[in-house]
């Protein structure tokens, strides 16, 4: 996808006016983002269950690599909801 297409999308262009290959690329990106978000929520729920074992949770988070900040944020949301 060209920088011009990305800029147009950010500005709110009608997606139907974009070329088919750009829409296909957007669909692919959307699917990968959805898969990543699902994985983040799944892992955060898993860690929420063992939150009492702080060392194990930290070890698991460290092993997640680039997903760790998103999982930590989601885990914090789950903990805050539990407190309320």
mmCIF file of N, CA and C in Angstrom:
data_model
loop_
_atom_site.group_PDB
_atom_site.id
_atom_site.type_symbol
_atom_site.label_atom_id
_atom_site.label_comp_id
_atom_site.label_asym_id
_atom_site.label_seq_id
_atom_site.Cartn_x
_atom_site.Cartn_y
_atom_site.Cartn_z
ATOM 1 N N UNK A 1 0.854 -1.159 0.000
ATOM 2 C CA UNK A 1 0.000 0.000 0.000
ATOM 3 C C UNK A 1 0.911 1.236 0.000
ATOM 4 N N UNK A 2 0.586 2.148 -0.834
ATOM 5 C CA UNK A 2 1.423 3.345 -0.967
ATOM 6 C C UNK A 2 1.144 4.335 0.173
ATOM 7 N N UNK A 3 2.102 5.205 0.437
ATOM 8 C CA UNK A 3 1.879 6.225 1.470
ATOM 9 C C UNK A 3 0.666 7.115 1.161
ATOM 10 N N UNK A 4 0.400 7.332 -0.131
ATOM 11 C CA UNK A 4 -0.760 8.135 -0.507
ATOM 12 C C UNK A 4 -2.064 7.447 -0.092
ATOM 13 N N UNK A 5 -2.112 6.117 -0.289
ATOM 14 C CA UNK A 5 -3.306 5.368 0.105
ATOM 15 C C UNK A 5 -3.479 5.416 1.625
ATOM 16 N N UNK A 6 -2.397 5.234 2.367
ATOM 17 C CA UNK A 6 -2.465 5.286 3.835
ATOM 18 C C UNK A 6 -2.945 6.654 4.307
ATOM 19 N N UNK A 7 -2.432 7.708 3.691
ATOM 20 C CA UNK A 7 -2.844 9.066 4.059
ATOM 21 C C UNK A 7 -4.331 9.268 3.761
ATOM 22 N N UNK A 8 -4.784 8.768 2.631
ATOM 23 C CA UNK A 8 -6.197 8.907 2.266
ATOM 24 C C UNK A 8 -7.087 8.160 3.252
ATOM 25 N N UNK A 9 -6.646 6.984 3.680
ATOM 26 C CA UNK A 9 -7.429 6.205 4.641
ATOM 27 C C UNK A 9 -7.505 6.948 5.967
ATOM 28 N N UNK A 10 -6.373 7.498 6.417
ATOM 29 C CA UNK A 10 -6.361 8.268 7.667
ATOM 30 C C UNK A 10 -7.277 9.481 7.594
ATOM 31 N N UNK A 11 -7.406 10.058 6.418
ATOM 32 C CA UNK A 11 -8.253 11.242 6.252
ATOM 33 C C UNK A 11 -9.725 10.881 6.076
ATOM 34 N N UNK A 12 -10.027 9.593 5.986
ATOM 35 C CA UNK A 12 -11.414 9.160 5.949
ATOM 36 C C UNK A 12 -11.999 8.971 4.564
ATOM 37 N N UNK A 13 -11.179 8.613 3.594
ATOM 38 C CA UNK A 13 -11.689 8.378 2.250
ATOM 39 C C UNK A 13 -12.645 7.180 2.263
ATOM 40 N N UNK A 14 -13.596 7.185 1.370
ATOM 41 C CA UNK A 14 -14.515 6.064 1.221
ATOM 42 C C UNK A 14 -13.713 4.846 0.750
ATOM 43 N N UNK A 15 -13.709 3.789 1.536
ATOM 44 C CA UNK A 15 -12.897 2.614 1.215
ATOM 45 C C UNK A 15 -13.315 1.949 -0.091
ATOM 46 N N UNK A 16 -14.560 2.122 -0.489
ATOM 47 C CA UNK A 16 -15.037 1.519 -1.731
ATOM 48 C C UNK A 16 -14.366 2.155 -2.952
ATOM 49 N N UNK A 17 -13.821 3.355 -2.793
ATOM 50 C CA UNK A 17 -13.177 4.021 -3.928
ATOM 51 C C UNK A 17 -11.719 3.592 -4.109
ATOM 52 N N UNK A 18 -11.195 2.830 -3.156
ATOM 53 C CA UNK A 18 -9.810 2.376 -3.256
ATOM 54 C C UNK A 18 -9.697 1.192 -4.215
ATOM 55 N N UNK A 19 -8.526 0.994 -4.808
ATOM 56 C CA UNK A 19 -8.322 -0.164 -5.685
ATOM 57 C C UNK A 19 -8.503 -1.480 -4.919
ATOM 58 N N UNK A 20 -8.835 -2.527 -5.653
ATOM 59 C CA UNK A 20 -9.095 -3.839 -5.036
ATOM 60 C C UNK A 20 -7.906 -4.351 -4.238
ATOM 61 N N UNK A 21 -6.682 -4.176 -4.764
ATOM 62 C CA UNK A 21 -5.507 -4.700 -4.055
ATOM 63 C C UNK A 21 -5.292 -3.978 -2.726
ATOM 64 N N UNK A 22 -5.634 -2.705 -2.660
ATOM 65 C CA UNK A 22 -5.500 -1.951 -1.407
ATOM 66 C C UNK A 22 -6.548 -2.430 -0.409
ATOM 67 N N UNK A 23 -7.771 -2.643 -0.872
ATOM 68 C CA UNK A 23 -8.821 -3.161 0.023
ATOM 69 C C UNK A 23 -8.471 -4.553 0.514
ATOM 70 N N UNK A 24 -7.877 -5.381 -0.342
ATOM 71 C CA UNK A 24 -7.454 -6.723 0.070
ATOM 72 C C UNK A 24 -6.364 -6.638 1.139
ATOM 73 N N UNK A 25 -5.442 -5.703 0.956
ATOM 74 C CA UNK A 25 -4.381 -5.521 1.948
ATOM 75 C C UNK A 25 -4.957 -5.026 3.277
ATOM 76 N N UNK A 26 -5.940 -4.140 3.204
ATOM 77 C CA UNK A 26 -6.606 -3.668 4.420
ATOM 78 C C UNK A 26 -7.311 -4.812 5.148
ATOM 79 N N UNK A 27 -7.970 -5.671 4.377
ATOM 80 C CA UNK A 27 -8.639 -6.824 4.973
ATOM 81 C C UNK A 27 -7.637 -7.745 5.661
ATOM 82 N N UNK A 28 -6.481 -7.932 5.044
ATOM 83 C CA UNK A 28 -5.429 -8.768 5.627
ATOM 84 C C UNK A 28 -4.917 -8.151 6.929
ATOM 85 N N UNK A 29 -4.667 -6.839 6.916
ATOM 86 C CA UNK A 29 -4.209 -6.149 8.126
ATOM 87 C C UNK A 29 -5.256 -6.216 9.223
ATOM 88 N N UNK A 30 -6.510 -6.046 8.852
ATOM 89 C CA UNK A 30 -7.606 -6.100 9.826
ATOM 90 C C UNK A 30 -7.668 -7.478 10.472
ATOM 91 N N UNK A 31 -7.522 -8.523 9.654
ATOM 92 C CA UNK A 31 -7.565 -9.892 10.175
ATOM 93 C C UNK A 31 -6.388 -10.164 11.109
ATOM 94 N N UNK A 32 -5.199 -9.683 10.749
ATOM 95 C CA UNK A 32 -4.041 -9.927 11.616
ATOM 96 C C UNK A 32 -4.169 -9.146 12.919
ATOM 97 N N UNK A 33 -4.729 -7.942 12.874
ATOM 98 C CA UNK A 33 -4.949 -7.165 14.096
ATOM 99 C C UNK A 33 -5.973 -7.843 15.001
ATOM 100 N N UNK A 34 -7.008 -8.398 14.401
ATOM 101 C CA UNK A 34 -8.023 -9.107 15.177
ATOM 102 C C UNK A 34 -7.415 -10.340 15.841
ATOM 103 N N UNK A 35 -6.590 -11.071 15.101
ATOM 104 C CA UNK A 35 -5.932 -12.257 15.664
ATOM 105 C C UNK A 35 -5.011 -11.864 16.816
ATOM 106 N N UNK A 36 -4.283 -10.779 16.647
ATOM 107 C CA UNK A 36 -3.385 -10.305 17.712
ATOM 108 C C UNK A 36 -4.185 -9.880 18.947
ATOM 109 N N UNK A 37 -5.270 -9.153 18.747
ATOM 110 C CA UNK A 37 -6.096 -8.714 19.868
ATOM 111 C C UNK A 37 -6.700 -9.909 20.604
ATOM 112 N N UNK A 38 -7.119 -10.909 19.864
ATOM 113 C CA UNK A 38 -7.673 -12.115 20.473
ATOM 114 C C UNK A 38 -6.620 -12.832 21.297
ATOM 115 N N UNK A 39 -5.405 -12.935 20.769
ATOM 116 C CA UNK A 39 -4.306 -13.578 21.482
ATOM 117 C C UNK A 39 -3.955 -12.797 22.750
ATOM 118 N N UNK A 40 -3.945 -11.477 22.673
ATOM 119 C CA UNK A 40 -3.649 -10.641 23.842
ATOM 120 C C UNK A 40 -4.687 -10.878 24.930
ATOM 121 N N UNK A 41 -5.960 -10.881 24.570
ATOM 122 C CA UNK A 41 -7.021 -11.088 25.557
ATOM 123 C C UNK A 41 -6.976 -12.490 26.148
ATOM 124 N N UNK A 42 -6.666 -13.483 25.316
ATOM 125 C CA UNK A 42 -6.575 -14.860 25.804
ATOM 126 C C UNK A 42 -5.439 -15.004 26.811
ATOM 127 N N UNK A 43 -4.287 -14.453 26.470
ATOM 128 C CA UNK A 43 -3.121 -14.563 27.346
ATOM 129 C C UNK A 43 -3.345 -13.781 28.637
ATOM 130 N N UNK A 44 -3.964 -12.597 28.551
ATOM 131 C CA UNK A 44 -4.246 -11.801 29.756
ATOM 132 C C UNK A 44 -5.203 -12.555 30.679
ATOM 133 N N UNK A 45 -6.207 -13.199 30.120
ATOM 134 C CA UNK A 45 -7.144 -13.983 30.935
ATOM 135 C C UNK A 45 -6.425 -15.153 31.603
ATOM 136 N N UNK A 46 -5.519 -15.769 30.872
ATOM 137 C CA UNK A 46 -4.728 -16.880 31.417
ATOM 138 C C UNK A 46 -3.864 -16.393 32.590
ATOM 139 N N UNK A 47 -3.204 -15.264 32.425
ATOM 140 C CA UNK A 47 -2.356 -14.718 33.480
ATOM 141 C C UNK A 47 -3.187 -14.192 34.651
ATOM 142 N N UNK A 48 -4.390 -13.724 34.381
ATOM 143 C CA UNK A 48 -5.273 -13.251 35.435
ATOM 144 C C UNK A 48 -5.589 -14.379 36.412
ATOM 145 N N UNK A 49 -5.719 -15.580 35.873
ATOM 146 C CA UNK A 49 -6.027 -16.740 36.712
ATOM 147 C C UNK A 49 -4.887 -17.077 37.665
ATOM 148 N N UNK A 50 -3.649 -16.766 37.286
ATOM 149 C CA UNK A 50 -2.502 -17.097 38.141
ATOM 150 C C UNK A 50 -1.865 -15.835 38.729
ATOM 151 N N UNK A 51 -2.617 -14.755 38.821
ATOM 152 C CA UNK A 51 -2.059 -13.476 39.260
ATOM 153 C C UNK A 51 -1.465 -13.532 40.655
ATOM 154 N N UNK A 52 -1.857 -14.492 41.462
ATOM 155 C CA UNK A 52 -1.287 -14.642 42.799
ATOM 156 C C UNK A 52 0.167 -15.078 42.773
ATOM 157 N N UNK A 53 0.590 -15.705 41.694
ATOM 158 C CA UNK A 53 1.974 -16.162 41.532
ATOM 159 C C UNK A 53 2.736 -15.137 40.700
ATOM 160 N N UNK A 54 3.067 -14.025 41.335
ATOM 161 C CA UNK A 54 3.625 -12.868 40.630
ATOM 162 C C UNK A 54 4.885 -13.193 39.831
ATOM 163 N N UNK A 55 5.768 -14.007 40.380
ATOM 164 C CA UNK A 55 7.008 -14.345 39.673
ATOM 165 C C UNK A 55 6.708 -15.113 38.381
ATOM 166 N N UNK A 56 5.754 -16.019 38.451
ATOM 167 C CA UNK A 56 5.386 -16.782 37.262
ATOM 168 C C UNK A 56 4.748 -15.872 36.211
ATOM 169 N N UNK A 57 3.925 -14.938 36.650
ATOM 170 C CA UNK A 57 3.283 -13.995 35.730
ATOM 171 C C UNK A 57 4.349 -13.148 35.038
ATOM 172 N N UNK A 58 5.312 -12.643 35.813
ATOM 173 C CA UNK A 58 6.380 -11.827 35.227
ATOM 174 C C UNK A 58 7.208 -12.630 34.229
ATOM 175 N N UNK A 59 7.494 -13.875 34.553
ATOM 176 C CA UNK A 59 8.246 -14.744 33.640
ATOM 177 C C UNK A 59 7.480 -14.949 32.338
ATOM 178 N N UNK A 60 6.181 -15.188 32.467
ATOM 179 C CA UNK A 60 5.339 -15.377 31.275
ATOM 180 C C UNK A 60 5.308 -14.105 30.428
ATOM 181 N N UNK A 61 5.162 -12.958 31.082
ATOM 182 C CA UNK A 61 5.138 -11.696 30.348
ATOM 183 C C UNK A 61 6.459 -11.444 29.640
ATOM 184 N N UNK A 62 7.546 -11.763 30.305
ATOM 185 C CA UNK A 62 8.861 -11.556 29.693
ATOM 186 C C UNK A 62 9.031 -12.420 28.433
ATOM 187 N N UNK A 63 8.435 -13.586 28.429
ATOM 188 C CA UNK A 63 8.552 -14.491 27.290
ATOM 189 C C UNK A 63 7.658 -14.135 26.111
ATOM 190 N N UNK A 64 6.800 -13.149 26.260
ATOM 191 C CA UNK A 64 5.860 -12.807 25.192
ATOM 192 C C UNK A 64 6.442 -11.889 24.125
ATOM 193 N N UNK A 65 7.554 -11.259 24.416
ATOM 194 C CA UNK A 65 8.176 -10.383 23.417
ATOM 195 C C UNK A 65 7.347 -9.144 23.157
ATOM 196 N N UNK A 66 7.026 -8.895 21.889
ATOM 197 C CA UNK A 66 6.326 -7.661 21.525
ATOM 198 C C UNK A 66 4.866 -7.629 21.980
ATOM 199 N N UNK A 67 4.312 -8.765 22.372
ATOM 200 C CA UNK A 67 2.936 -8.785 22.889
ATOM 201 C C UNK A 67 2.865 -8.373 24.353
ATOM 202 N N UNK A 68 3.990 -8.385 25.061
ATOM 203 C CA UNK A 68 4.002 -8.159 26.505
ATOM 204 C C UNK A 68 3.335 -6.843 26.928
ATOM 205 N N UNK A 69 3.637 -5.694 26.309
ATOM 206 C CA UNK A 69 2.978 -4.456 26.763
ATOM 207 C C UNK A 69 1.453 -4.496 26.606
ATOM 208 N N UNK A 70 0.989 -5.061 25.519
ATOM 209 C CA UNK A 70 -0.460 -5.139 25.298
ATOM 210 C C UNK A 70 -1.109 -6.104 26.294
ATOM 211 N N UNK A 71 -0.445 -7.225 26.564
ATOM 212 C CA UNK A 71 -0.983 -8.194 27.522
ATOM 213 C C UNK A 71 -0.989 -7.587 28.921
ATOM 214 N N UNK A 72 0.087 -6.875 29.283
ATOM 215 C CA UNK A 72 0.160 -6.236 30.602
ATOM 216 C C UNK A 72 -0.973 -5.208 30.758
ATOM 217 N N UNK A 73 -1.232 -4.430 29.730
ATOM 218 C CA UNK A 73 -2.307 -3.441 29.782
ATOM 219 C C UNK A 73 -3.666 -4.124 29.939
ATOM 220 N N UNK A 74 -3.889 -5.180 29.192
ATOM 221 C CA UNK A 74 -5.159 -5.910 29.287
ATOM 222 C C UNK A 74 -5.297 -6.571 30.657
ATOM 223 N N UNK A 75 -4.206 -7.108 31.178
ATOM 224 C CA UNK A 75 -4.219 -7.715 32.509
ATOM 225 C C UNK A 75 -4.557 -6.664 33.569
ATOM 226 N N UNK A 76 -3.991 -5.479 33.444
ATOM 227 C CA UNK A 76 -4.310 -4.398 34.383
ATOM 228 C C UNK A 76 -5.786 -4.019 34.306
ATOM 229 N N UNK A 77 -6.354 -4.027 33.107
ATOM 230 C CA UNK A 77 -7.786 -3.732 32.959
ATOM 231 C C UNK A 77 -8.628 -4.781 33.678
ATOM 232 N N UNK A 78 -8.241 -6.053 33.519
ATOM 233 C CA UNK A 78 -8.978 -7.131 34.180
ATOM 234 C C UNK A 78 -8.896 -6.988 35.699
ATOM 235 N N UNK A 79 -7.731 -6.642 36.202
ATOM 236 C CA UNK A 79 -7.557 -6.480 37.647
ATOM 237 C C UNK A 79 -8.387 -5.304 38.149
ATOM 238 N N UNK A 80 -8.407 -4.195 37.410
ATOM 239 C CA UNK A 80 -9.202 -3.034 37.808
ATOM 240 C C UNK A 80 -10.694 -3.363 37.817
ATOM 241 N N UNK A 81 -11.161 -4.100 36.822
ATOM 242 C CA UNK A 81 -12.574 -4.491 36.777
ATOM 243 C C UNK A 81 -12.927 -5.355 37.975
ATOM 244 N N UNK A 82 -11.990 -6.214 38.354
ATOM 245 C CA UNK A 82 -12.214 -7.121 39.496
ATOM 246 C C UNK A 82 -12.347 -6.321 40.796
ATOM 247 N N UNK A 83 -11.572 -5.233 40.927
ATOM 248 C CA UNK A 83 -11.617 -4.415 42.144
ATOM 249 C C UNK A 83 -12.919 -3.661 42.282
ATOM 250 N N UNK A 84 -13.541 -3.319 41.176
ATOM 251 C CA UNK A 84 -14.764 -2.515 41.208
ATOM 252 C C UNK A 84 -15.941 -3.344 41.507
#
